[in-house]
Amino acid sequence: MQQQVHRPLYRPVMRCLVRQSFVYLDTLYAIVGVDPADVLLISGLGWLTGADTTFPRPDETEDQAEQLLAIRRPEPVESLAARVALSEDEAAGRLADLETRGLVQKTPDGYLAAQTLLHGAPMERVRREVFVGVASFLDELAALGVQLPEGQVSAHETRRRVARLSMRFFLDGGVPDLTRQLGWSPQKAVTFLGVCDANYDALRASPELSAQLARSQGLVPDDIRHPVTRTALAKRLGFPRAVTARIADELLADGWLQTRGRGGLIAPGHVLIGEDVGAVAQLAWDATVAFVQSVHRVGMPMPRTAWGRRSGGVHNIPGAG
C-alpha cells in the first residue's frame, strides 16, 4: 500500500484496533458462540462471498443496493482456511459443526453464511452495534491526530456495508496476524490481546488518565497500566477460567506476559515494542488505512481530527480514489 516508514502512531492505532476487535467479537459471539475461530470463519464467509458487491456503483438506487448486496458466491474451504489462518482440516471440521447449527450452508462449490443468519434480527443487531463501534473507533483515531478523509459520501445500505467491511477489517488486523506471525491459535491470540486491552481499563475509567490515553502517541509505561487477574480475564473473554489460566500460563512461560502483584497479568513494554508485535502493528496500520478509506467510500461519517493534533501528513488517510 505505502512504503513502510517509522510511524509513531503504529502502536497507538493498534491499541485502538484491539479495542474495536473486542467490540466486534462481543457482538458476533451473541449469534456464533464464544469461539474466536468460529467468528473468523463466519467473518471470512461474510466478506469473501460478497466482496465483489460491497461498494456502491455510480448512481445506484436503494433497490439496486439491496439487490447488489444480496449477490454472494460460495467460498471453497481451502481459500477460506488460508484467509482466516486455520488449517484446512480444522476449518472443515468447524464448518461442518456450523452447518449442523444452521449458521452456514454447504454447496457444491463451497460454503455460504446461512440466509437465516444474514437476515435475522440478531444480525441486524450486530450491524447496529458494529456501526456504533466503528464510529467510536474513528473518534479515537481522530483524537490521536490521524487525518481522516474529508467530505460525506452519499450511499445506500451504509450500515450493512460497514458491517461487511468490519468483517474484512477483523480478518486483516490483529487476531489472524498474530496467528500467522507467531503460530498461535485464535484463542491464544485473543487471550494475549485481552490482557493488552485490559491493562488500559483503569486509564479509561479515569477522566484525567483517559484524556491522556486518547492523546498518547507513544507506549504507555508499565507502571501506569494495570494488571488483570486470570478470573477477570476469563470473564472478559467469555472463556472458561481453566482454559484462560492454561493459555495465560503458556504466555507467561514464553515471556509474552509478566505477573504483577497478587496474580495480575500484564503485557510488558519490551514485548509491545518487540519485532513480532511491531510487525503486527505495521499490518494493523495498513489494515486501518484500507478500512477507513472503505467505510468512507460507503457513506460512513468521518469525525474531524482534534485541533492541534494533526500529524503533518505522516498519518494522513486520504479518501479512496
CSV table of C-alpha atoms in Angstrom, one decimal, residues 4-320:
chain,number,residue,atom,x,y,z
A,4,GLN,CA,6.9,1.2,5.3
A,5,VAL,CA,8.5,4.0,7.3
A,6,HIS,CA,8.7,4.7,11.0
A,7,ARG,CA,5.4,6.0,12.2
A,8,PRO,CA,5.0,6.5,16.0
A,9,LEU,CA,1.2,6.0,15.7
A,10,TYR,CA,1.5,2.4,14.7
A,11,ARG,CA,1.2,1.1,18.3
A,12,PRO,CA,-1.5,3.6,19.5
A,13,VAL,CA,-3.5,2.7,16.4
A,14,MET,CA,-3.0,-1.0,17.2
A,15,ARG,CA,-4.4,-0.2,20.7
A,16,CYS,CA,-7.5,1.3,19.2
A,17,LEU,CA,-7.8,-1.6,16.7
A,18,VAL,CA,-7.6,-4.2,19.6
A,19,ARG,CA,-10.4,-2.3,21.4
A,20,GLN,CA,-12.5,-2.4,18.2
A,21,SER,CA,-11.8,-6.1,17.7
A,22,PHE,CA,-13.3,-6.9,21.1
A,23,VAL,CA,-16.4,-4.8,20.3
A,24,TYR,CA,-16.7,-6.8,17.1
A,25,LEU,CA,-16.1,-10.2,18.8
A,26,ASP,CA,-18.6,-9.5,21.6
A,27,THR,CA,-21.3,-8.7,19.1
A,28,LEU,CA,-20.6,-11.8,16.9
A,29,TYR,CA,-20.4,-14.1,20.0
A,30,ALA,CA,-24.1,-13.4,20.6
A,31,ILE,CA,-25.0,-15.3,17.4
A,32,VAL,CA,-22.0,-17.6,16.8
A,33,GLY,CA,-20.9,-18.5,20.3
A,34,VAL,CA,-17.8,-17.7,22.3
A,35,ASP,CA,-15.2,-19.1,19.9
A,36,PRO,CA,-12.8,-16.8,18.1
A,37,ALA,CA,-12.1,-19.4,15.3
A,38,ASP,CA,-15.8,-19.7,14.5
A,39,VAL,CA,-16.1,-15.9,14.4
A,40,LEU,CA,-13.2,-15.9,12.0
A,41,LEU,CA,-14.9,-18.4,9.7
A,42,ILE,CA,-18.2,-16.5,9.7
A,43,SER,CA,-16.4,-13.3,9.1
A,44,GLY,CA,-14.5,-14.9,6.2
A,45,LEU,CA,-17.7,-16.1,4.6
A,46,GLY,CA,-19.4,-12.7,5.3
A,47,TRP,CA,-16.6,-10.9,3.5
A,48,LEU,CA,-15.3,-13.2,0.8
A,49,THR,CA,-18.7,-14.4,-0.5
A,50,GLY,CA,-19.8,-10.8,-1.2
A,51,ALA,CA,-16.6,-8.8,-1.6
A,52,ASP,CA,-17.2,-8.0,-5.2
A,53,THR,CA,-20.6,-6.3,-4.5
A,54,THR,CA,-19.8,-4.3,-1.3
A,55,PHE,CA,-19.0,-0.9,-2.8
A,56,PRO,CA,-21.7,1.3,-4.3
A,57,ARG,CA,-22.0,1.7,-8.0
A,58,PRO,CA,-22.4,5.1,-9.7
A,59,ASP,CA,-25.9,6.5,-9.4
A,60,GLU,CA,-27.0,3.4,-7.5
A,61,THR,CA,-30.6,3.4,-6.3
A,62,GLU,CA,-31.7,2.0,-2.9
A,63,ASP,CA,-33.3,-1.0,-4.6
A,64,GLN,CA,-30.2,-1.7,-6.6
A,65,ALA,CA,-28.1,-1.5,-3.5
A,66,GLU,CA,-30.3,-4.1,-1.7
A,67,GLN,CA,-30.1,-6.4,-4.8
A,68,LEU,CA,-26.4,-5.9,-5.1
A,69,LEU,CA,-25.7,-6.8,-1.5
A,70,ALA,CA,-27.8,-10.0,-1.9
A,71,ILE,CA,-25.4,-11.4,-4.5
A,72,ARG,CA,-23.0,-13.9,-3.0
A,73,ARG,CA,-20.8,-16.7,-4.3
A,74,PRO,CA,-19.7,-19.8,-2.3
A,75,GLU,CA,-16.2,-19.9,-0.9
A,76,PRO,CA,-14.1,-23.1,-1.0
A,77,VAL,CA,-12.8,-24.5,2.2
A,78,GLU,CA,-9.2,-24.2,1.0
A,79,SER,CA,-9.2,-20.5,0.3
A,80,LEU,CA,-11.4,-19.7,3.4
A,81,ALA,CA,-9.0,-21.6,5.7
A,82,ALA,CA,-6.0,-19.7,4.2
A,83,ARG,CA,-7.8,-16.4,4.7
A,84,VAL,CA,-8.5,-16.9,8.4
A,85,ALA,CA,-5.2,-18.6,9.2
A,86,LEU,CA,-6.6,-22.0,10.1
A,87,SER,CA,-5.6,-25.4,8.8
A,88,GLU,CA,-7.9,-26.9,6.2
A,89,ASP,CA,-8.8,-29.8,8.5
A,90,GLU,CA,-9.7,-27.5,11.3
A,91,ALA,CA,-11.7,-25.2,9.1
A,92,ALA,CA,-13.6,-28.2,7.5
A,93,GLY,CA,-14.5,-29.6,10.9
A,94,ARG,CA,-15.7,-26.3,12.3
A,95,LEU,CA,-17.7,-25.6,9.1
A,96,ALA,CA,-19.4,-28.9,9.4
A,97,ASP,CA,-20.4,-28.1,13.0
A,98,LEU,CA,-21.6,-24.6,12.0
A,99,GLU,CA,-23.7,-26.2,9.3
A,100,THR,CA,-25.3,-28.5,11.9
A,101,ARG,CA,-26.1,-25.4,13.9
A,102,GLY,CA,-27.7,-23.8,10.9
A,103,LEU,CA,-25.2,-20.9,10.6
A,104,VAL,CA,-23.6,-21.9,7.3
A,105,GLN,CA,-24.8,-23.6,4.1
A,106,LYS,CA,-22.8,-26.1,2.2
A,107,THR,CA,-22.9,-26.0,-1.7
A,108,PRO,CA,-21.1,-28.0,-4.4
A,109,ASP,CA,-18.7,-25.0,-4.8
A,110,GLY,CA,-18.1,-24.2,-1.1
A,111,TYR,CA,-19.8,-22.6,1.8
A,112,LEU,CA,-22.1,-19.6,2.4
A,113,ALA,CA,-23.3,-17.9,5.5
A,114,ALA,CA,-26.9,-19.2,6.1
A,115,GLN,CA,-29.7,-16.9,4.9
A,116,THR,CA,-31.3,-17.2,8.3
A,117,LEU,CA,-28.1,-15.8,9.9
A,118,LEU,CA,-27.7,-12.9,7.5
A,119,HIS,CA,-31.3,-11.7,7.6
A,120,GLY,CA,-32.4,-12.4,11.1
A,121,ALA,CA,-32.9,-9.9,13.9
A,122,PRO,CA,-29.7,-10.9,15.7
A,123,MET,CA,-27.6,-10.0,12.7
A,124,GLU,CA,-29.4,-6.6,12.4
A,125,ARG,CA,-28.5,-6.0,16.0
A,126,VAL,CA,-24.9,-6.9,15.2
A,127,ARG,CA,-24.8,-4.4,12.3
A,128,ARG,CA,-26.2,-1.7,14.5
A,129,GLU,CA,-23.7,-2.4,17.3
A,130,VAL,CA,-20.8,-2.7,14.9
A,131,PHE,CA,-21.7,0.6,13.3
A,132,VAL,CA,-21.6,2.3,16.7
A,133,GLY,CA,-18.3,0.7,17.5
A,134,VAL,CA,-16.8,1.9,14.2
A,135,ALA,CA,-17.9,5.4,14.9
A,136,SER,CA,-16.1,5.2,18.3
A,137,PHE,CA,-13.0,3.8,16.6
A,138,LEU,CA,-12.9,6.7,14.2
A,139,ASP,CA,-13.3,9.1,17.1
A,140,GLU,CA,-10.2,7.5,18.8
A,141,LEU,CA,-8.2,7.8,15.6
A,142,ALA,CA,-9.1,11.5,15.2
A,143,ALA,CA,-8.1,12.1,18.9
A,144,LEU,CA,-4.7,10.6,18.2
A,145,GLY,CA,-4.2,13.1,15.3
A,146,VAL,CA,-4.8,10.8,12.4
A,147,GLN,CA,-6.1,12.9,9.5
A,148,LEU,CA,-9.2,11.2,8.2
A,149,PRO,CA,-10.8,11.6,4.8
A,150,GLU,CA,-12.9,14.7,4.4
A,151,GLY,CA,-16.4,15.1,3.0
A,152,GLN,CA,-19.5,13.0,3.4
A,153,VAL,CA,-20.2,10.3,0.7
A,154,SER,CA,-23.8,9.6,-0.2
A,155,ALA,CA,-24.5,5.8,-0.3
A,156,HIS,CA,-27.4,3.4,0.4
A,157,GLU,CA,-27.3,0.5,2.9
A,158,THR,CA,-24.3,2.1,4.7
A,159,ARG,CA,-24.8,0.1,7.9
A,160,ARG,CA,-24.8,-3.3,6.0
A,161,ARG,CA,-21.8,-2.3,4.1
A,162,VAL,CA,-19.9,-1.1,7.2
A,163,ALA,CA,-20.7,-4.4,8.9
A,164,ARG,CA,-19.3,-6.3,5.9
A,165,LEU,CA,-16.2,-4.2,5.8
A,166,SER,CA,-15.7,-4.7,9.5
A,167,MET,CA,-15.5,-8.4,8.8
A,168,ARG,CA,-12.7,-7.8,6.4
A,169,PHE,CA,-11.0,-5.5,9.0
A,170,PHE,CA,-11.2,-8.2,11.6
A,171,LEU,CA,-9.6,-10.6,9.2
A,172,ASP,CA,-6.9,-8.1,8.2
A,173,GLY,CA,-5.7,-6.8,11.6
A,174,GLY,CA,-4.9,-8.3,14.9
A,175,VAL,CA,-6.0,-11.9,15.6
A,176,PRO,CA,-5.2,-13.6,12.2
A,177,ASP,CA,-1.9,-11.6,12.0
A,178,LEU,CA,-0.8,-12.9,15.4
A,179,THR,CA,-1.7,-16.5,14.5
A,180,ARG,CA,0.3,-16.3,11.3
A,181,GLN,CA,3.3,-14.3,12.8
A,182,LEU,CA,3.6,-16.5,16.0
A,183,GLY,CA,1.9,-19.7,15.1
A,184,TRP,CA,-0.8,-19.2,17.8
A,185,SER,CA,-4.3,-20.5,17.9
A,186,PRO,CA,-7.0,-17.8,17.6
A,187,GLN,CA,-7.9,-18.4,21.3
A,188,LYS,CA,-4.3,-17.8,22.3
A,189,ALA,CA,-4.1,-14.6,20.2
A,190,VAL,CA,-7.4,-13.3,21.7
A,191,THR,CA,-6.1,-14.1,25.2
A,192,PHE,CA,-2.9,-12.1,24.7
A,193,LEU,CA,-4.8,-9.2,23.1
A,194,GLY,CA,-7.3,-9.4,26.0
A,195,VAL,CA,-4.5,-8.8,28.5
A,196,CYS,CA,-3.2,-5.9,26.4
A,197,ASP,CA,-6.6,-4.3,26.3
A,198,ALA,CA,-7.5,-5.0,30.0
A,199,ASN,CA,-4.2,-3.3,31.1
A,200,TYR,CA,-5.7,0.0,29.9
A,201,ASP,CA,-9.0,-0.3,31.8
A,202,ALA,CA,-8.0,1.8,34.8
A,203,LEU,CA,-6.8,4.5,32.5
A,204,ARG,CA,-10.1,4.5,30.6
A,205,ALA,CA,-12.1,4.7,33.8
A,206,SER,CA,-10.3,7.9,35.0
A,207,PRO,CA,-11.4,11.1,33.2
A,208,GLU,CA,-7.9,12.6,33.5
A,209,LEU,CA,-6.0,9.5,32.5
A,210,SER,CA,-8.5,8.7,29.8
A,211,ALA,CA,-7.8,12.1,28.2
A,212,GLN,CA,-4.1,11.4,28.4
A,213,LEU,CA,-4.5,8.0,26.8
A,214,ALA,CA,-6.6,9.4,24.0
A,215,ARG,CA,-3.7,11.8,23.2
A,216,SER,CA,-0.9,9.4,23.8
A,217,GLN,CA,1.1,8.7,20.6
A,218,GLY,CA,3.7,6.5,22.4
A,219,LEU,CA,3.9,3.5,24.6
A,220,VAL,CA,2.2,3.9,28.0
A,221,PRO,CA,4.7,2.9,30.7
A,222,ASP,CA,4.2,-0.5,32.5
A,223,ASP,CA,3.7,1.2,36.0
A,224,ILE,CA,0.7,3.2,34.7
A,225,ARG,CA,-1.1,0.2,33.0
A,226,HIS,CA,-2.9,-2.0,35.5
A,227,PRO,CA,-2.6,-5.9,35.7
A,228,VAL,CA,-5.6,-8.1,35.2
A,229,THR,CA,-6.3,-11.3,37.1
A,230,ARG,CA,-7.0,-14.6,35.4
A,231,THR,CA,-10.5,-14.7,36.8
A,232,ALA,CA,-11.3,-11.1,35.5
A,233,LEU,CA,-9.6,-12.0,32.1
A,234,ALA,CA,-11.8,-15.2,31.8
A,235,LYS,CA,-14.9,-13.2,32.5
A,236,ARG,CA,-13.9,-10.5,30.0
A,237,LEU,CA,-13.1,-13.1,27.2
A,238,GLY,CA,-16.0,-15.4,28.0
A,239,PHE,CA,-13.7,-18.3,28.2
A,240,PRO,CA,-13.7,-21.0,31.0
A,241,ARG,CA,-11.4,-19.9,33.7
A,242,ALA,CA,-9.3,-23.1,33.4
A,243,VAL,CA,-8.8,-22.5,29.7
A,244,THR,CA,-7.9,-18.9,30.3
A,245,ALA,CA,-5.4,-19.8,33.1
A,246,ARG,CA,-3.8,-22.5,30.9
A,247,ILE,CA,-3.2,-20.1,28.0
A,248,ALA,CA,-2.0,-17.4,30.3
A,249,ASP,CA,0.5,-19.8,31.9
A,250,GLU,CA,1.8,-20.6,28.4
A,251,LEU,CA,2.2,-16.9,27.6
A,252,LEU,CA,3.9,-16.4,30.9
A,253,ALA,CA,6.3,-19.3,30.3
A,254,ASP,CA,7.2,-17.9,26.9
A,255,GLY,CA,7.8,-14.4,28.2
A,256,TRP,CA,4.8,-12.7,26.4
A,257,LEU,CA,3.2,-11.8,29.8
A,258,GLN,CA,4.5,-11.0,33.2
A,259,THR,CA,2.9,-11.1,36.7
A,260,ARG,CA,2.3,-8.1,38.9
A,261,GLY,CA,1.1,-8.1,42.5
A,262,ARG,CA,-1.1,-11.0,43.5
A,263,GLY,CA,-1.5,-12.9,40.3
A,264,GLY,CA,-2.1,-10.0,38.0
A,265,LEU,CA,-1.1,-10.2,34.3
A,266,ILE,CA,0.5,-7.5,32.2
A,267,ALA,CA,1.9,-7.4,28.7
A,268,PRO,CA,5.3,-5.7,29.3
A,269,GLY,CA,6.5,-2.8,27.3
A,270,HIS,CA,9.5,-4.6,25.9
A,271,VAL,CA,7.1,-7.2,24.3
A,272,LEU,CA,4.9,-4.5,22.9
A,273,ILE,CA,7.8,-2.7,21.2
A,274,GLY,CA,9.4,-6.0,20.1
A,275,GLU,CA,9.8,-7.0,16.4
A,276,ASP,CA,6.9,-9.5,16.4
A,277,VAL,CA,4.3,-7.2,17.8
A,278,GLY,CA,5.8,-4.3,15.8
A,279,ALA,CA,5.3,-6.3,12.6
A,280,VAL,CA,1.7,-6.9,13.5
A,281,ALA,CA,1.3,-3.2,14.4
A,282,GLN,CA,2.5,-2.2,10.9
A,283,LEU,CA,0.0,-4.6,9.4
A,284,ALA,CA,-2.7,-3.1,11.6
A,285,TRP,CA,-1.9,0.4,10.3
A,286,ASP,CA,-2.2,-0.8,6.7
A,287,ALA,CA,-5.5,-2.5,7.6
A,288,THR,CA,-6.7,0.6,9.3
A,289,VAL,CA,-5.9,2.8,6.3
A,290,ALA,CA,-7.8,0.4,4.0
A,291,PHE,CA,-10.7,0.1,6.4
A,292,VAL,CA,-11.1,3.9,6.9
A,293,GLN,CA,-11.0,4.6,3.2
A,294,SER,CA,-13.5,1.8,2.6
A,295,VAL,CA,-16.1,2.9,5.2
A,296,HIS,CA,-15.8,6.5,4.0
A,297,ARG,CA,-16.5,5.2,0.4
A,298,VAL,CA,-19.7,3.5,1.6
A,299,GLY,CA,-21.1,6.6,3.4
A,300,MET,CA,-19.7,6.4,7.0
A,301,PRO,CA,-19.5,9.9,8.6
A,302,MET,CA,-15.9,10.9,9.4
A,303,PRO,CA,-15.1,12.9,12.6
A,304,ARG,CA,-12.7,15.9,12.4
A,305,THR,CA,-9.2,15.4,13.7
A,306,ALA,CA,-8.8,17.2,17.0
A,307,TRP,CA,-7.5,20.7,16.6
A,308,GLY,CA,-3.8,20.9,17.1
A,309,ARG,CA,-3.3,17.2,16.8
A,310,ARG,CA,-2.7,16.8,13.0
A,311,SER,CA,0.3,14.7,12.2
A,312,GLY,CA,1.9,16.7,9.4
A,313,GLY,CA,0.9,14.2,6.7
A,314,VAL,CA,2.7,11.2,8.1
A,315,HIS,CA,-0.5,9.7,9.4
A,316,ASN,CA,-3.0,11.1,6.9
A,317,ILE,CA,-5.6,8.8,5.4
A,318,PRO,CA,-6.9,10.3,2.2
A,319,GLY,CA,-10.2,9.3,0.7
A,320,ALA,CA,-10.1,6.3,-1.6
